[in-house]
mmCIF file of C-alpha atoms and ligand atoms in Angstrom:
data_model
loop_
_atom_site.group_PDB
_atom_site.id
_atom_site.type_symbol
_atom_site.label_atom_id
_atom_site.label_comp_id
_atom_site.label_asym_id
_atom_site.label_seq_id
_atom_site.Cartn_x
_atom_site.Cartn_y
_atom_site.Cartn_z
ATOM 1 C CA MET A 1 -52.105 -230.293 7.098
ATOM 2 C CA LYS A 2 -53.475 -228.086 9.924
ATOM 3 C CA LYS A 3 -51.822 -224.311 9.849
ATOM 4 C CA ILE A 4 -50.375 -222.269 12.419
ATOM 5 C CA VAL A 5 -49.566 -218.481 13.432
ATOM 6 C CA ILE A 6 -45.952 -218.117 13.879
ATOM 7 C CA ALA A 7 -45.003 -215.125 15.459
ATOM 8 C CA LEU A 8 -41.760 -213.330 16.079
ATOM 9 C CA ASP A 9 -41.476 -210.493 18.751
ATOM 10 C CA GLY A 10 -38.378 -208.305 18.460
ATOM 11 C CA TYR A 11 -35.343 -205.368 19.609
ATOM 12 C CA SER A 12 -35.683 -203.315 15.952
ATOM 13 C CA SER A 13 -32.816 -204.307 12.809
ATOM 14 C CA CYS A 14 -32.454 -208.408 13.894
ATOM 15 C CA GLY A 15 -32.765 -210.105 11.504
ATOM 16 C CA LYS A 16 -37.174 -210.433 12.373
ATOM 17 C CA SER A 17 -38.412 -209.646 8.968
ATOM 18 C CA THR A 18 -35.819 -211.453 6.288
ATOM 19 C CA THR A 19 -36.855 -214.079 8.949
ATOM 20 C CA ALA A 20 -39.780 -214.410 8.287
ATOM 21 C CA LYS A 21 -40.271 -213.162 5.161
ATOM 22 C CA LEU A 22 -37.531 -216.291 3.946
ATOM 23 C CA VAL A 23 -39.583 -218.816 7.357
ATOM 24 C CA ALA A 24 -43.942 -217.811 5.413
ATOM 25 C CA SER A 25 -41.817 -218.849 1.476
ATOM 26 C CA GLU A 26 -40.662 -222.383 3.546
ATOM 27 C CA LEU A 27 -43.867 -222.770 4.552
ATOM 28 C CA GLY A 28 -46.280 -221.294 2.293
ATOM 29 C CA TYR A 29 -47.710 -218.675 3.817
ATOM 30 C CA ALA A 30 -48.423 -215.274 4.199
ATOM 31 C CA TYR A 31 -46.186 -213.027 5.620
ATOM 32 C CA ILE A 32 -47.208 -210.016 7.442
ATOM 33 C CA ASP A 33 -45.001 -207.363 8.089
ATOM 34 C CA THR A 34 -46.365 -205.258 11.274
ATOM 35 C CA GLY A 35 -44.140 -202.432 11.367
ATOM 36 C CA ALA A 36 -44.378 -201.813 7.978
ATOM 37 C CA MET A 37 -48.717 -200.419 9.166
ATOM 38 C CA TYR A 38 -46.998 -198.652 11.880
ATOM 39 C CA ARG A 39 -44.237 -197.482 9.717
ATOM 40 C CA ALA A 40 -47.462 -196.535 6.647
ATOM 41 C CA VAL A 41 -50.055 -195.511 9.626
ATOM 42 C CA THR A 42 -47.203 -192.039 11.037
ATOM 43 C CA LEU A 43 -46.900 -190.984 7.310
ATOM 44 C CA TYR A 44 -50.209 -190.638 6.594
ATOM 45 C CA PHE A 45 -50.242 -188.525 9.959
ATOM 46 C CA LEU A 46 -46.967 -187.296 9.150
ATOM 47 C CA GLU A 47 -48.864 -185.936 5.489
ATOM 48 C CA HIS A 48 -51.498 -184.749 7.209
ATOM 49 C CA HIS A 49 -49.897 -183.034 10.776
ATOM 50 C CA VAL A 50 -52.060 -184.927 12.754
ATOM 51 C CA SER A 51 -51.201 -183.928 16.861
ATOM 52 C CA LEU A 52 -49.713 -187.456 18.479
ATOM 53 C CA THR A 53 -52.327 -184.984 21.583
ATOM 54 C CA ASN A 54 -55.665 -184.968 19.909
ATOM 55 C CA PRO A 55 -57.398 -188.182 19.863
ATOM 56 C CA LYS A 56 -60.404 -186.997 17.737
ATOM 57 C CA GLU A 57 -57.649 -185.907 15.725
ATOM 58 C CA ILE A 58 -56.100 -189.409 15.476
ATOM 59 C CA ARG A 59 -59.728 -191.347 15.383
ATOM 60 C CA ASP A 60 -61.166 -189.099 12.552
ATOM 61 C CA ALA A 61 -56.952 -189.820 10.657
ATOM 62 C CA LEU A 62 -57.789 -192.886 11.621
ATOM 63 C CA GLY A 63 -61.292 -193.916 9.573
ATOM 64 C CA HIS A 64 -59.415 -192.707 6.657
ATOM 65 C CA ILE A 65 -56.193 -195.178 6.746
ATOM 66 C CA GLU A 66 -55.851 -198.413 4.638
ATOM 67 C CA VAL A 67 -53.603 -200.534 4.661
ATOM 68 C CA GLU A 68 -53.216 -202.968 2.556
ATOM 69 C CA PHE A 69 -49.863 -205.687 1.180
ATOM 70 C CA HIS A 70 -49.555 -206.959 -2.475
ATOM 71 C CA HIS A 71 -47.820 -209.091 -3.876
ATOM 72 C CA ASN A 72 -45.552 -207.689 -6.131
ATOM 73 C CA PRO A 73 -43.913 -210.112 -8.971
ATOM 74 C CA LYS A 74 -41.096 -208.061 -9.620
ATOM 75 C CA THR A 75 -39.685 -208.295 -6.982
ATOM 76 C CA SER A 76 -41.017 -211.197 -4.816
ATOM 77 C CA ARG A 77 -41.455 -208.723 -2.445
ATOM 78 C CA ASN A 78 -45.233 -208.025 -0.259
ATOM 79 C CA GLU A 79 -45.361 -203.791 -1.256
ATOM 80 C CA VAL A 80 -46.804 -202.528 1.451
ATOM 81 C CA PHE A 81 -50.264 -199.709 0.284
ATOM 82 C CA LEU A 82 -51.323 -196.966 2.050
ATOM 83 C CA ASN A 83 -54.859 -195.456 0.534
ATOM 84 C CA GLY A 84 -54.065 -197.461 -2.756
ATOM 85 C CA LEU A 85 -50.130 -195.848 -3.020
ATOM 86 C CA ASN A 86 -47.719 -197.933 -2.163
ATOM 87 C CA VAL A 87 -45.729 -196.605 -0.326
ATOM 88 C CA GLU A 88 -42.667 -198.833 0.695
ATOM 89 C CA ASP A 89 -40.087 -197.087 -0.755
ATOM 90 C CA GLU A 90 -40.576 -194.093 1.685
ATOM 91 C CA ILE A 91 -41.593 -195.993 5.020
ATOM 92 C CA ARG A 92 -38.396 -197.128 5.595
ATOM 93 C CA LYS A 93 -37.405 -193.402 5.070
ATOM 94 C CA MET A 94 -34.534 -192.168 8.756
ATOM 95 C CA TYR A 95 -37.520 -189.590 8.397
ATOM 96 C CA ILE A 96 -40.082 -192.560 9.839
ATOM 97 C CA SER A 97 -38.169 -194.608 11.605
ATOM 98 C CA ASN A 98 -37.086 -191.318 13.701
ATOM 99 C CA GLN A 99 -41.030 -191.236 14.465
ATOM 100 C CA VAL A 100 -42.713 -194.311 14.125
ATOM 101 C CA SER A 101 -42.322 -195.339 17.351
ATOM 102 C CA GLU A 102 -44.251 -192.189 19.060
ATOM 103 C CA VAL A 103 -47.082 -192.861 16.693
ATOM 104 C CA SER A 104 -46.974 -196.787 18.727
ATOM 105 C CA VAL A 105 -47.774 -195.629 21.437
ATOM 106 C CA VAL A 106 -50.938 -193.950 20.794
ATOM 107 C CA PRO A 107 -53.487 -196.447 22.449
ATOM 108 C CA GLU A 108 -55.733 -196.069 18.984
ATOM 109 C CA VAL A 109 -53.463 -196.345 16.742
ATOM 110 C CA ARG A 110 -52.554 -199.382 18.227
ATOM 111 C CA HIS A 111 -56.380 -200.739 18.681
ATOM 112 C CA ALA A 112 -56.588 -200.213 14.651
ATOM 113 C CA MET A 113 -53.899 -201.496 14.390
ATOM 114 C CA VAL A 114 -54.166 -204.906 16.285
ATOM 115 C CA ALA A 115 -57.658 -205.234 15.058
ATOM 116 C CA GLN A 116 -56.676 -205.797 11.329
ATOM 117 C CA GLN A 117 -53.607 -207.878 12.128
ATOM 118 C CA GLN A 118 -55.807 -209.947 13.908
ATOM 119 C CA LYS A 119 -58.016 -209.915 11.000
ATOM 120 C CA MET A 120 -55.216 -211.167 8.420
ATOM 121 C CA GLY A 121 -54.246 -213.813 10.818
ATOM 122 C CA ARG A 122 -57.428 -215.677 11.151
ATOM 123 C CA LYS A 123 -57.118 -217.833 9.413
ATOM 124 C CA ARG A 124 -53.664 -219.032 11.144
ATOM 125 C CA GLY A 125 -51.363 -219.327 8.162
ATOM 126 C CA VAL A 126 -49.641 -216.687 8.870
ATOM 127 C CA VAL A 127 -45.898 -215.752 9.680
ATOM 128 C CA MET A 128 -46.496 -212.279 12.025
ATOM 129 C CA ASP A 129 -42.868 -210.413 12.727
ATOM 130 C CA GLY A 130 -43.826 -206.773 15.526
ATOM 131 C CA ARG A 131 -43.439 -205.835 18.885
ATOM 132 C CA ASP A 132 -46.910 -207.608 20.408
ATOM 133 C CA ILE A 133 -47.786 -210.657 18.230
ATOM 134 C CA GLY A 134 -46.891 -213.026 20.684
ATOM 135 C CA THR A 135 -47.999 -210.943 23.614
ATOM 136 C CA ALA A 136 -50.636 -208.968 22.174
ATOM 137 C CA VAL A 137 -51.447 -209.716 17.804
ATOM 138 C CA PHE A 138 -52.278 -213.496 18.304
ATOM 139 C CA PRO A 139 -51.024 -214.376 22.319
ATOM 140 C CA ASP A 140 -52.964 -218.355 21.166
ATOM 141 C CA ALA A 141 -49.277 -218.730 18.174
ATOM 142 C CA GLU A 142 -48.847 -221.355 18.586
ATOM 143 C CA VAL A 143 -45.273 -221.072 17.808
ATOM 144 C CA LYS A 144 -43.637 -217.801 19.388
ATOM 145 C CA ILE A 145 -39.758 -216.954 18.834
ATOM 146 C CA PHE A 146 -38.824 -213.482 20.667
ATOM 147 C CA MET A 147 -35.770 -212.443 18.510
ATOM 148 C CA THR A 148 -32.685 -209.948 19.880
ATOM 149 C CA ALA A 149 -29.200 -208.548 19.200
ATOM 150 C CA ASP A 150 -26.053 -207.153 19.974
ATOM 151 C CA VAL A 151 -26.965 -203.129 19.288
ATOM 152 C CA ASP A 152 -23.734 -202.370 17.094
ATOM 153 C CA THR A 153 -24.404 -205.804 14.545
ATOM 154 C CA ARG A 154 -27.978 -204.355 14.592
ATOM 155 C CA ALA A 155 -26.947 -200.552 13.323
ATOM 156 C CA ARG A 156 -24.817 -202.291 11.053
ATOM 157 C CA ARG A 157 -26.552 -204.041 8.805
ATOM 158 C CA ARG A 158 -29.205 -201.396 8.759
ATOM 159 C CA GLN A 159 -26.900 -199.708 7.645
ATOM 160 C CA ASP A 160 -26.057 -201.993 5.417
ATOM 161 C CA GLU A 161 -30.342 -202.146 4.175
ATOM 162 C CA LEU A 162 -30.149 -198.625 4.042
ATOM 163 C CA LEU A 163 -26.766 -198.684 1.476
ATOM 164 C CA GLU A 164 -28.673 -201.300 -0.735
ATOM 165 C CA LYS A 165 -31.906 -198.289 -0.840
ATOM 166 C CA LYS A 166 -28.858 -194.844 -1.925
ATOM 167 C CA GLN A 167 -29.363 -194.545 1.491
ATOM 168 C CA LEU A 168 -26.395 -192.582 3.560
ATOM 169 C CA VAL A 169 -26.557 -192.882 6.782
ATOM 170 C CA ASN A 170 -24.339 -192.471 9.621
ATOM 171 C CA LEU A 171 -24.108 -195.157 12.153
ATOM 172 C CA ASP A 172 -24.439 -193.468 15.182
ATOM 173 C CA GLU A 173 -27.213 -191.976 13.791
ATOM 174 C CA ILE A 174 -28.749 -195.522 13.326
ATOM 175 C CA LYS A 175 -27.784 -196.795 16.909
ATOM 176 C CA GLU A 176 -29.827 -193.563 18.380
ATOM 177 C CA ASN A 177 -31.850 -194.532 16.621
ATOM 178 C CA LEU A 178 -32.534 -198.159 17.472
ATOM 179 C CA GLN A 179 -31.521 -197.782 20.830
ATOM 180 C CA LYS A 180 -34.469 -194.410 21.260
ATOM 181 C CA ARG A 181 -37.021 -197.027 19.772
ATOM 182 C CA ASP A 182 -37.148 -200.059 21.424
ATOM 183 C CA HIS A 183 -36.390 -198.172 24.691
ATOM 184 C CA ILE A 184 -40.064 -196.841 23.670
ATOM 185 C CA ASP A 185 -41.105 -198.690 22.272
ATOM 186 C CA SER A 186 -40.189 -201.884 25.243
ATOM 187 C CA THR A 187 -41.017 -198.632 28.051
ATOM 188 C CA ARG A 188 -44.953 -197.889 26.912
ATOM 189 C CA GLN A 189 -47.776 -198.339 28.492
ATOM 190 C CA GLU A 190 -49.591 -200.243 26.240
ATOM 191 C CA SER A 191 -48.825 -203.943 24.898
ATOM 192 C CA PRO A 192 -45.418 -203.513 25.181
ATOM 193 C CA LEU A 193 -42.438 -204.987 23.680
ATOM 194 C CA ARG A 194 -41.533 -207.506 25.861
ATOM 195 C CA ARG A 195 -40.585 -212.051 25.490
ATOM 196 C CA ALA A 196 -43.561 -214.253 26.667
ATOM 197 C CA GLU A 197 -43.207 -216.264 28.272
ATOM 198 C CA ASP A 198 -43.889 -219.434 26.221
ATOM 199 C CA ALA A 199 -41.468 -217.712 23.794
ATOM 200 C CA HIS A 200 -38.210 -219.074 22.663
ATOM 201 C CA LEU A 201 -35.361 -216.307 22.509
ATOM 202 C CA LEU A 202 -33.149 -216.411 18.952
ATOM 203 C CA ASP A 203 -30.073 -214.617 19.750
ATOM 204 C CA THR A 204 -28.871 -213.684 15.993
ATOM 205 C CA SER A 205 -25.454 -211.085 16.705
ATOM 206 C CA HIS A 206 -23.216 -214.516 15.315
ATOM 207 C CA MET A 207 -25.906 -216.532 13.077
ATOM 208 C CA THR A 208 -26.292 -216.415 9.635
ATOM 209 C CA ILE A 209 -29.693 -215.699 8.132
ATOM 210 C CA ASP A 210 -29.777 -219.262 7.448
ATOM 211 C CA GLU A 211 -28.985 -220.923 10.814
ATOM 212 C CA GLN A 212 -31.850 -217.669 11.960
ATOM 213 C CA VAL A 213 -34.870 -219.640 8.770
ATOM 214 C CA GLU A 214 -33.981 -222.845 10.328
ATOM 215 C CA PHE A 215 -34.024 -222.330 14.428
ATOM 216 C CA VAL A 216 -37.976 -220.769 13.440
ATOM 217 C CA LEU A 217 -38.817 -223.632 10.909
ATOM 218 C CA GLU A 218 -37.643 -226.224 13.405
ATOM 219 C CA LYS A 219 -39.402 -224.994 16.005
ATOM 220 C CA ALA A 220 -42.568 -224.625 13.297
ATOM 221 C CA ALA A 221 -41.936 -227.619 12.437
ATOM 222 C CA SER A 222 -41.280 -229.577 16.532
ATOM 223 C CA HIS A 223 -45.367 -228.402 17.269
ATOM 224 C CA ILE A 224 -46.418 -229.572 13.904
ATOM 225 C CA LEU A 225 -45.125 -232.692 14.899
ATOM 226 C CA SER A 226 -46.201 -232.880 18.237
ATOM 227 C CA ASN A 227 -49.715 -231.829 17.010
ATOM 228 C CA GLN A 228 -50.137 -234.506 14.280
ATOM 229 C CA MET A 229 -49.093 -237.421 17.598
ATOM 230 C CA ALA A 230 -50.895 -236.375 19.472
ATOM 231 C CA LEU A 231 -54.230 -236.274 17.607
ATOM 232 C CA GLU A 232 -53.583 -239.407 16.449
ATOM 233 C CA GLN A 233 -53.038 -240.614 20.619
ATOM 234 C CA ASN A 234 -56.807 -239.779 20.613
HETATM 235 O O1 DC B 301 -40.457 -203.302 12.696
HETATM 236 P P1 DC B 301 -40.036 -202.430 12.385
HETATM 237 O O2 DC B 301 -38.870 -201.398 13.077
HETATM 238 O O3 DC B 301 -40.703 -201.229 10.451
HETATM 239 O O4 DC B 301 -41.294 -201.837 13.553
HETATM 240 C C1 DC B 301 -41.072 -199.524 13.246
HETATM 241 C C2 DC B 301 -41.553 -199.532 15.096
HETATM 242 O O5 DC B 301 -43.415 -200.044 14.980
HETATM 243 C C3 DC B 301 -41.595 -199.608 16.195
HETATM 244 O O6 DC B 301 -40.959 -198.928 17.134
HETATM 245 C C4 DC B 301 -42.077 -200.095 17.167
HETATM 246 C C5 DC B 301 -43.957 -200.400 17.016
HETATM 247 N N1 DC B 301 -44.168 -201.804 16.081
HETATM 248 C C6 DC B 301 -44.850 -201.729 17.003
HETATM 249 O O7 DC B 301 -44.717 -200.977 18.003
HETATM 250 N N2 DC B 301 -45.554 -202.851 17.589
HETATM 251 C C7 DC B 301 -45.464 -203.833 16.609
HETATM 252 N N3 DC B 301 -46.114 -205.621 16.453
HETATM 253 C C8 DC B 301 -44.488 -203.261 15.599
HETATM 254 C C9 DC B 301 -43.800 -202.639 15.108
#
C-alpha cells in the first residue's frame, strides 16, 4: 500500500506528540518529533554560548550539530541524540522550553531543520509533528491535522508530564511559557504556526488520547481508501 505523510501541527502541549506516536505505531510508520530537533539545537546553542544575533556564529554552530532519533527498546520511545549523546530528558526541561521559541525563529536554524526533516520523510510513511509541517516542510502531506486545546487544559497536561519526570513546576509558570511560545511561534516571520487551508481542525480540550488517535487514523484511512478507489477507476 502506498505510504503517506501525516502532518500534525498545532499549539504547544495539546497532545501532538502522544497522538503522533500512537498513530505511527498503529500504521507501522516512523514518528518524527520536530520540536525535539529545535530543542536539541537550543541545548547546543546554550552550551556553546552561540549568539542569536550573529549569523556567522549560528551557521558555524549548525555545521557542528547532528540530531538523530534512536529507538530505545526498553522505553519503546524514539529518543533524541545530539552529536551522539542521548539528550531526551535534558531537552524537555523548563530552561530549554523557555529559550526554544527564540532559537526557532532564526532563519538559518529553520532552513537547516526543515532540510533534515524533508530528508527524513522523503520515502513517505512518516507521522511528523511540529508547527510548520503541513505548511512548509510537507505542504504536499496527504493528511494534515491542526491541533488545538484551551490553554488551561494544556498547562495541566504539561504539568502532569513534567511531574512524571519528577520536575515540579508551578502551573502559572507553565501557562505563561505556553502563551509566550504560542505567540512567538504564530507571529514569527519565517513559516509561522498557522493552520494550512486543507488541515483538519482537532480541538483536544475535551478528548481522550484514544479519541484523538481515532480521529487521525480515520482521516488517514479515508485518504488511503479514496486514493485506492481513484486508482481502480483509472
Ligand atoms: O513541540 P515542542 O513544544 O517540543 O516544540 C518546541 C518549540 O520548537 C516550539 O515552541 C516551537 C519550535 N518548533 C518550531 O518552530 N517548528 C516545529 N516544526 C516544531 C517546533
